[in-house]
Amino acid sequence: MKFDLAATVREQAGKGAARSMRRAGKVPAVLYGQGECLMLTVNPDELIRILKSQAGSSALISLTIAGAKSNPSRTALLRDYQVDPVSGAVLHADLFEVSMSKPIRVKVPIQVIGGIPAGVKEGGVLHHNMRDMHVECLPSILPDHIEIDASALNIGGGIHVKDIAVREGVRFLDDSEQMVVSVAAPMSDAKLEALLTSAAGAAGEPEVLVKGKEAVAGSEGAAGAEPAKAGAAAPAGEAKAGEKKEGGKEAAASKGDKKEAEKKK
């Protein structure tokens, strides 16, 4: 699928200029590839229409660029975009210019067709192991999506990359043994109960109780240590006091010796 998108060359860059463009109802964008980089503004409504399409980022875009010095008509892919997390408005877009004569590599979404698989009707669960595939082809034959018929899948069955029919000119780049879609057996009530029981046992409640006891024991030990510390401090204080007394006696003795020496003189 191909979309038309009108764009205009812009000269200003930076956050302030980008805010001004958004207030004016435009979305700043950049077109790169093919040896050139152009700063553009595009219509947000047209950009959102492309994003909401089934092709999405794999859709080819026919750009008509006003103000371009050369080649105002280009073909591009929407490589990346930024969205405001609160309002959901598109803030910026990156466009990649492609050559119609050179192969490109793109992610293409997978679409499961054929109605409800046989295994699902029997109680199985359909698993989408892959949501998109990497392909290589010319832009002119780029598929919008890859269809996979899963209607014949029974419980335990699946479709691999190697099982998908390849369109002429399109090459799959993913591992050929990779599972794309499968139908798993339903979980029995006994297995579910066993899983819930094991999960409850591994929740760690007994461990929390043990830790609580250890914490209590630790706090009791700490409380019991307080009197020991206080008692240990008392002898140390007495020893210091005794040291001071001994020091006083020695000082008095030294003074008496000095007086006796003066009398002899």
mmCIF file of C-alpha atoms in Angstrom:
data_model
loop_
_atom_site.group_PDB
_atom_site.id
_atom_site.type_symbol
_atom_site.label_atom_id
_atom_site.label_comp_id
_atom_site.label_asym_id
_atom_site.label_seq_id
_atom_site.Cartn_x
_atom_site.Cartn_y
_atom_site.Cartn_z
ATOM 1 C CA MET A 1 0.000 0.000 0.000
ATOM 2 C CA LYS A 2 1.227 3.461 -0.858
ATOM 3 C CA PHE A 3 0.296 6.720 0.870
ATOM 4 C CA ASP A 4 0.623 10.314 -0.255
ATOM 5 C CA LEU A 5 2.171 12.818 2.114
ATOM 6 C CA ALA A 6 2.734 16.512 1.498
ATOM 7 C CA ALA A 7 5.787 18.111 3.093
ATOM 8 C CA THR A 8 7.479 21.517 3.181
ATOM 9 C CA VAL A 9 11.172 22.279 3.556
ATOM 10 C CA ARG A 10 11.998 24.129 6.793
ATOM 11 C CA GLU A 11 15.052 26.184 7.594
ATOM 12 C CA GLN A 12 14.798 26.469 11.368
ATOM 13 C CA ALA A 13 15.923 23.743 13.749
ATOM 14 C CA GLY A 14 15.987 23.303 17.516
ATOM 15 C CA LYS A 15 13.447 22.792 20.302
ATOM 16 C CA GLY A 16 12.074 26.332 20.162
ATOM 17 C CA ALA A 17 11.427 26.143 16.425
ATOM 18 C CA ALA A 18 9.844 22.693 16.816
ATOM 19 C CA ARG A 19 7.427 24.007 19.463
ATOM 20 C CA SER A 20 6.444 26.884 17.194
ATOM 21 C CA MET A 21 5.718 24.444 14.348
ATOM 22 C CA ARG A 22 3.540 22.278 16.565
ATOM 23 C CA ARG A 23 1.584 25.310 17.762
ATOM 24 C CA ALA A 24 1.038 26.154 14.095
ATOM 25 C CA GLY A 25 -0.434 22.680 13.497
ATOM 26 C CA LYS A 26 2.601 21.092 11.825
ATOM 27 C CA VAL A 27 4.898 18.215 12.774
ATOM 28 C CA PRO A 28 8.675 18.600 12.316
ATOM 29 C CA ALA A 29 10.239 15.761 10.325
ATOM 30 C CA VAL A 30 13.560 14.741 8.801
ATOM 31 C CA LEU A 31 14.122 12.955 5.495
ATOM 32 C CA TYR A 32 17.449 11.159 5.190
ATOM 33 C CA GLY A 33 18.967 8.526 2.932
ATOM 34 C CA GLN A 34 20.300 8.551 -0.621
ATOM 35 C CA GLY A 35 23.103 10.863 0.469
ATOM 36 C CA GLU A 36 20.890 13.785 1.508
ATOM 37 C CA CYS A 37 19.179 15.081 4.630
ATOM 38 C CA LEU A 38 16.210 17.464 4.501
ATOM 39 C CA MET A 39 14.382 19.128 7.391
ATOM 40 C CA LEU A 40 10.644 19.117 6.716
ATOM 41 C CA THR A 41 7.248 19.841 8.206
ATOM 42 C CA VAL A 42 4.275 17.563 7.540
ATOM 43 C CA ASN A 43 0.555 17.473 8.235
ATOM 44 C CA PRO A 44 -0.136 15.545 11.479
ATOM 45 C CA ASP A 45 -3.488 14.177 10.247
ATOM 46 C CA GLU A 46 -1.883 12.564 7.200
ATOM 47 C CA LEU A 47 0.901 11.140 9.347
ATOM 48 C CA ILE A 48 -1.546 9.630 11.848
ATOM 49 C CA ARG A 49 -3.491 8.051 8.977
ATOM 50 C CA ILE A 50 -0.327 6.236 7.901
ATOM 51 C CA LEU A 51 0.468 5.129 11.456
ATOM 52 C CA LYS A 52 -3.026 3.716 11.967
ATOM 53 C CA SER A 53 -2.973 1.761 8.726
ATOM 54 C CA GLN A 54 -2.321 -1.972 8.732
ATOM 55 C CA ALA A 55 0.983 -1.522 6.906
ATOM 56 C CA GLY A 56 2.271 0.987 9.462
ATOM 57 C CA SER A 57 6.028 1.388 9.304
ATOM 58 C CA SER A 58 6.293 -0.836 6.213
ATOM 59 C CA ALA A 59 4.038 1.402 4.107
ATOM 60 C CA LEU A 60 5.598 3.224 1.168
ATOM 61 C CA ILE A 61 5.087 6.985 1.271
ATOM 62 C CA SER A 62 4.995 9.180 -1.834
ATOM 63 C CA LEU A 63 6.411 12.505 -0.661
ATOM 64 C CA THR A 64 5.658 15.765 -2.435
ATOM 65 C CA ILE A 65 8.116 18.305 -1.045
ATOM 66 C CA ALA A 66 7.384 22.008 -1.448
ATOM 67 C CA GLY A 67 10.496 24.164 -1.524
ATOM 68 C CA ALA A 68 12.866 21.357 -2.518
ATOM 69 C CA LYS A 69 15.737 22.557 -4.692
ATOM 70 C CA SER A 70 15.748 19.287 -6.660
ATOM 71 C CA ASN A 71 13.565 16.216 -7.045
ATOM 72 C CA PRO A 72 10.410 17.338 -5.202
ATOM 73 C CA SER A 73 8.872 13.844 -5.515
ATOM 74 C CA ARG A 74 10.443 11.184 -3.301
ATOM 75 C CA THR A 75 9.573 7.711 -1.993
ATOM 76 C CA ALA A 76 10.172 7.011 1.677
ATOM 77 C CA LEU A 77 9.433 4.769 4.653
ATOM 78 C CA LEU A 78 8.445 5.922 8.128
ATOM 79 C CA ARG A 79 11.479 4.820 10.120
ATOM 80 C CA ASP A 80 10.684 6.310 13.535
ATOM 81 C CA TYR A 81 8.391 8.766 15.310
ATOM 82 C CA GLN A 82 7.852 10.329 18.729
ATOM 83 C CA VAL A 83 4.503 10.648 20.499
ATOM 84 C CA ASP A 84 3.526 12.818 23.463
ATOM 85 C CA PRO A 85 2.838 10.380 26.350
ATOM 86 C CA VAL A 86 -0.024 12.510 27.685
ATOM 87 C CA SER A 87 -1.870 13.874 24.659
ATOM 88 C CA GLY A 88 -0.865 11.181 22.156
ATOM 89 C CA ALA A 89 0.061 13.817 19.557
ATOM 90 C CA VAL A 90 2.882 13.032 17.123
ATOM 91 C CA LEU A 91 5.890 15.202 18.005
ATOM 92 C CA HIS A 92 8.447 14.222 15.375
ATOM 93 C CA ALA A 93 8.925 11.836 12.454
ATOM 94 C CA ASP A 94 11.958 10.309 10.749
ATOM 95 C CA LEU A 95 11.513 9.406 7.084
ATOM 96 C CA PHE A 96 13.943 7.234 5.144
ATOM 97 C CA GLU A 97 14.194 7.793 1.403
ATOM 98 C CA VAL A 98 14.411 4.613 -0.692
ATOM 99 C CA SER A 99 15.387 3.864 -4.260
ATOM 100 C CA MET A 100 12.852 1.900 -6.272
ATOM 101 C CA SER A 101 15.686 -0.014 -7.958
ATOM 102 C CA LYS A 102 17.451 -1.174 -4.767
ATOM 103 C CA PRO A 103 16.251 -3.879 -2.327
ATOM 104 C CA ILE A 104 15.276 -2.772 1.166
ATOM 105 C CA ARG A 105 15.005 -4.614 4.481
ATOM 106 C CA VAL A 106 11.817 -4.018 6.437
ATOM 107 C CA LYS A 107 9.772 -5.582 9.240
ATOM 108 C CA VAL A 108 6.368 -6.677 7.924
ATOM 109 C CA PRO A 109 3.447 -7.524 10.261
ATOM 110 C CA ILE A 110 2.008 -11.054 10.377
ATOM 111 C CA GLN A 111 -1.717 -11.620 9.931
ATOM 112 C CA VAL A 112 -3.259 -14.967 10.957
ATOM 113 C CA ILE A 113 -6.185 -15.954 8.724
ATOM 114 C CA GLY A 114 -8.504 -18.947 8.303
ATOM 115 C CA GLY A 115 -10.707 -18.472 11.332
ATOM 116 C CA ILE A 116 -10.406 -20.351 14.625
ATOM 117 C CA PRO A 117 -7.771 -23.138 14.483
ATOM 118 C CA ALA A 118 -8.986 -26.712 14.994
ATOM 119 C CA GLY A 119 -6.881 -27.103 18.142
ATOM 120 C CA VAL A 120 -8.395 -23.989 19.707
ATOM 121 C CA LYS A 121 -11.868 -25.419 19.169
ATOM 122 C CA GLU A 122 -10.741 -28.439 21.197
ATOM 123 C CA GLY A 123 -9.630 -26.222 24.083
ATOM 124 C CA GLY A 124 -6.069 -25.350 22.999
ATOM 125 C CA VAL A 125 -4.483 -21.914 23.220
ATOM 126 C CA LEU A 126 -3.237 -20.034 20.156
ATOM 127 C CA HIS A 127 0.228 -18.521 20.639
ATOM 128 C CA HIS A 128 1.582 -15.752 18.394
ATOM 129 C CA ASN A 129 5.290 -16.522 18.696
ATOM 130 C CA MET A 130 6.123 -13.790 16.167
ATOM 131 C CA ARG A 131 4.224 -10.591 15.415
ATOM 132 C CA ASP A 132 6.274 -9.510 12.406
ATOM 133 C CA MET A 133 8.963 -10.806 10.059
ATOM 134 C CA HIS A 134 12.091 -9.301 8.519
ATOM 135 C CA VAL A 135 11.971 -9.344 4.718
ATOM 136 C CA GLU A 136 14.168 -8.135 1.883
ATOM 137 C CA CYS A 137 12.739 -7.078 -1.469
ATOM 138 C CA LEU A 138 12.365 -4.190 -3.903
ATOM 139 C CA PRO A 139 10.079 -1.386 -2.693
ATOM 140 C CA SER A 140 7.649 -2.018 -5.532
ATOM 141 C CA ILE A 141 6.785 -5.529 -4.282
ATOM 142 C CA LEU A 142 6.938 -4.857 -0.541
ATOM 143 C CA PRO A 143 3.969 -6.697 1.064
ATOM 144 C CA ASP A 144 1.695 -4.844 3.486
ATOM 145 C CA HIS A 145 1.544 -7.966 5.663
ATOM 146 C CA ILE A 146 2.274 -11.690 5.597
ATOM 147 C CA GLU A 147 -0.759 -13.984 5.771
ATOM 148 C CA ILE A 148 -0.577 -17.274 7.666
ATOM 149 C CA ASP A 149 -3.454 -19.780 7.561
ATOM 150 C CA ALA A 150 -3.594 -21.469 10.970
ATOM 151 C CA SER A 151 -7.064 -23.019 10.624
ATOM 152 C CA ALA A 152 -5.701 -26.585 10.305
ATOM 153 C CA LEU A 153 -3.471 -26.437 13.378
ATOM 154 C CA ASN A 154 -4.230 -29.069 16.013
ATOM 155 C CA ILE A 155 -3.097 -29.042 19.638
ATOM 156 C CA GLY A 156 0.685 -29.236 19.702
ATOM 157 C CA GLY A 157 0.976 -28.099 16.093
ATOM 158 C CA GLY A 158 2.730 -25.023 14.778
ATOM 159 C CA ILE A 159 3.934 -23.158 11.709
ATOM 160 C CA HIS A 160 7.613 -22.302 11.229
ATOM 161 C CA VAL A 161 9.189 -19.661 9.009
ATOM 162 C CA LYS A 162 10.190 -22.392 6.540
ATOM 163 C CA ASP A 163 6.513 -23.428 6.194
ATOM 164 C CA ILE A 164 5.379 -20.028 4.878
ATOM 165 C CA ALA A 165 5.025 -19.639 1.142
ATOM 166 C CA VAL A 166 7.456 -17.027 -0.166
ATOM 167 C CA ARG A 167 6.303 -14.515 -2.752
ATOM 168 C CA GLU A 168 8.569 -14.212 -5.774
ATOM 169 C CA GLY A 169 11.189 -11.535 -5.184
ATOM 170 C CA VAL A 170 10.689 -11.513 -1.396
ATOM 171 C CA ARG A 171 13.248 -13.121 0.908
ATOM 172 C CA PHE A 172 12.681 -13.938 4.592
ATOM 173 C CA LEU A 173 15.612 -12.999 6.826
ATOM 174 C CA ASP A 174 14.452 -14.738 10.016
ATOM 175 C CA ASP A 175 15.672 -18.193 11.072
ATOM 176 C CA SER A 176 13.821 -20.825 9.051
ATOM 177 C CA GLU A 177 13.310 -23.003 12.172
ATOM 178 C CA GLN A 178 11.729 -20.217 14.208
ATOM 179 C CA MET A 179 8.130 -20.817 15.286
ATOM 180 C CA VAL A 180 5.659 -18.226 13.993
ATOM 181 C CA VAL A 181 2.343 -19.432 15.412
ATOM 182 C CA SER A 182 1.381 -22.495 17.451
ATOM 183 C CA VAL A 183 -1.453 -24.114 19.405
ATOM 184 C CA ALA A 184 -0.582 -25.246 22.927
ATOM 185 C CA ALA A 185 -2.462 -27.768 25.057
ATOM 186 C CA PRO A 186 -4.732 -26.319 27.732
ATOM 187 C CA MET A 187 -3.490 -26.386 31.319
ATOM 188 C CA SER A 188 -5.218 -28.974 33.478
ATOM 189 C CA ASP A 189 -6.821 -28.048 36.800
ATOM 190 C CA ALA A 190 -4.366 -30.303 38.653
ATOM 191 C CA LYS A 191 -1.348 -28.637 37.038
ATOM 192 C CA LEU A 192 -2.755 -25.183 37.698
ATOM 193 C CA GLU A 193 -3.364 -26.074 41.349
ATOM 194 C CA ALA A 194 0.181 -27.466 41.644
ATOM 195 C CA LEU A 195 1.620 -24.278 40.195
ATOM 196 C CA LEU A 196 -0.407 -22.123 42.566
ATOM 197 C CA THR A 197 0.637 -24.266 45.530
ATOM 198 C CA SER A 198 4.318 -24.112 44.623
ATOM 199 C CA ALA A 199 4.040 -20.372 44.087
ATOM 200 C CA ALA A 200 2.430 -19.952 47.502
ATOM 201 C CA GLY A 201 5.166 -22.080 49.096
ATOM 202 C CA ALA A 202 7.854 -19.971 47.461
ATOM 203 C CA ALA A 203 6.249 -16.737 48.618
ATOM 204 C CA GLY A 204 8.693 -16.608 51.558
ATOM 205 C CA GLU A 205 6.308 -16.296 54.542
ATOM 206 C CA PRO A 206 8.241 -18.789 56.758
ATOM 207 C CA GLU A 207 11.473 -16.985 55.861
ATOM 208 C CA VAL A 208 9.961 -13.701 57.008
ATOM 209 C CA LEU A 209 9.023 -15.308 60.348
ATOM 210 C CA VAL A 210 12.542 -16.658 60.835
ATOM 211 C CA LYS A 211 14.010 -13.288 60.042
ATOM 212 C CA GLY A 212 11.596 -11.753 62.531
ATOM 213 C CA LYS A 213 12.795 -14.141 65.260
ATOM 214 C CA GLU A 214 16.387 -13.412 64.446
ATOM 215 C CA ALA A 215 15.661 -9.708 64.611
ATOM 216 C CA VAL A 216 13.994 -10.145 68.034
ATOM 217 C CA ALA A 217 16.913 -12.230 69.319
ATOM 218 C CA GLY A 218 19.317 -9.611 68.042
ATOM 219 C CA SER A 219 17.416 -6.844 69.779
ATOM 220 C CA GLU A 220 17.370 -8.829 73.075
ATOM 221 C CA GLY A 221 21.098 -9.364 72.805
ATOM 222 C CA ALA A 222 21.603 -5.689 72.193
ATOM 223 C CA ALA A 223 19.401 -4.826 75.182
ATOM 224 C CA GLY A 224 21.306 -7.271 77.394
ATOM 225 C CA ALA A 225 24.573 -5.730 76.320
ATOM 226 C CA GLU A 226 23.644 -2.310 77.662
ATOM 227 C CA PRO A 227 24.105 -3.170 81.400
ATOM 228 C CA ALA A 228 27.367 -4.912 80.568
ATOM 229 C CA LYS A 229 28.603 -1.754 78.863
ATOM 230 C CA ALA A 230 27.480 0.367 81.801
ATOM 231 C CA GLY A 231 29.145 -2.002 84.260
ATOM 232 C CA ALA A 232 32.315 -2.106 82.210
ATOM 233 C CA ALA A 233 32.468 1.679 82.126
ATOM 234 C CA ALA A 234 32.361 1.941 85.958
ATOM 235 C CA PRO A 235 35.676 0.162 86.669
ATOM 236 C CA ALA A 236 37.310 2.149 83.940
ATOM 237 C CA GLY A 237 36.095 5.325 85.634
ATOM 238 C CA GLU A 238 37.421 4.162 89.031
ATOM 239 C CA ALA A 239 40.740 3.317 87.529
ATOM 240 C CA LYS A 240 40.988 6.779 86.042
ATOM 241 C CA ALA A 241 40.005 8.363 89.343
ATOM 242 C CA GLY A 242 42.698 6.304 91.116
ATOM 243 C CA GLU A 243 45.215 7.401 88.548
ATOM 244 C CA LYS A 244 44.408 11.022 89.317
ATOM 245 C CA LYS A 245 44.829 10.423 93.081
ATOM 246 C CA GLU A 246 48.194 8.739 92.593
ATOM 247 C CA GLY A 247 49.221 11.624 90.417
ATOM 248 C CA GLY A 248 48.297 14.073 93.270
ATOM 249 C CA LYS A 249 50.480 12.220 95.837
ATOM 250 C CA GLU A 250 53.454 12.258 93.514
ATOM 251 C CA ALA A 251 53.041 16.024 92.988
ATOM 252 C CA ALA A 252 52.915 16.679 96.776
ATOM 253 C CA ALA A 253 56.046 14.575 97.313
ATOM 254 C CA SER A 254 57.953 16.497 94.688
ATOM 255 C CA LYS A 255 57.012 19.818 96.331
ATOM 256 C CA GLY A 256 58.291 18.563 99.766
ATOM 257 C CA ASP A 257 61.616 17.590 98.230
ATOM 258 C CA LYS A 258 62.030 21.074 96.817
ATOM 259 C CA LYS A 259 61.367 22.714 100.235
ATOM 260 C CA GLU A 260 63.961 20.476 101.983
ATOM 261 C CA ALA A 261 66.548 21.391 99.331
ATOM 262 C CA GLU A 262 65.922 25.105 99.891
ATOM 263 C CA LYS A 263 66.382 24.769 103.744
ATOM 264 C CA LYS A 264 69.734 23.040 103.314
ATOM 265 C CA LYS A 265 70.883 25.932 101.181
#
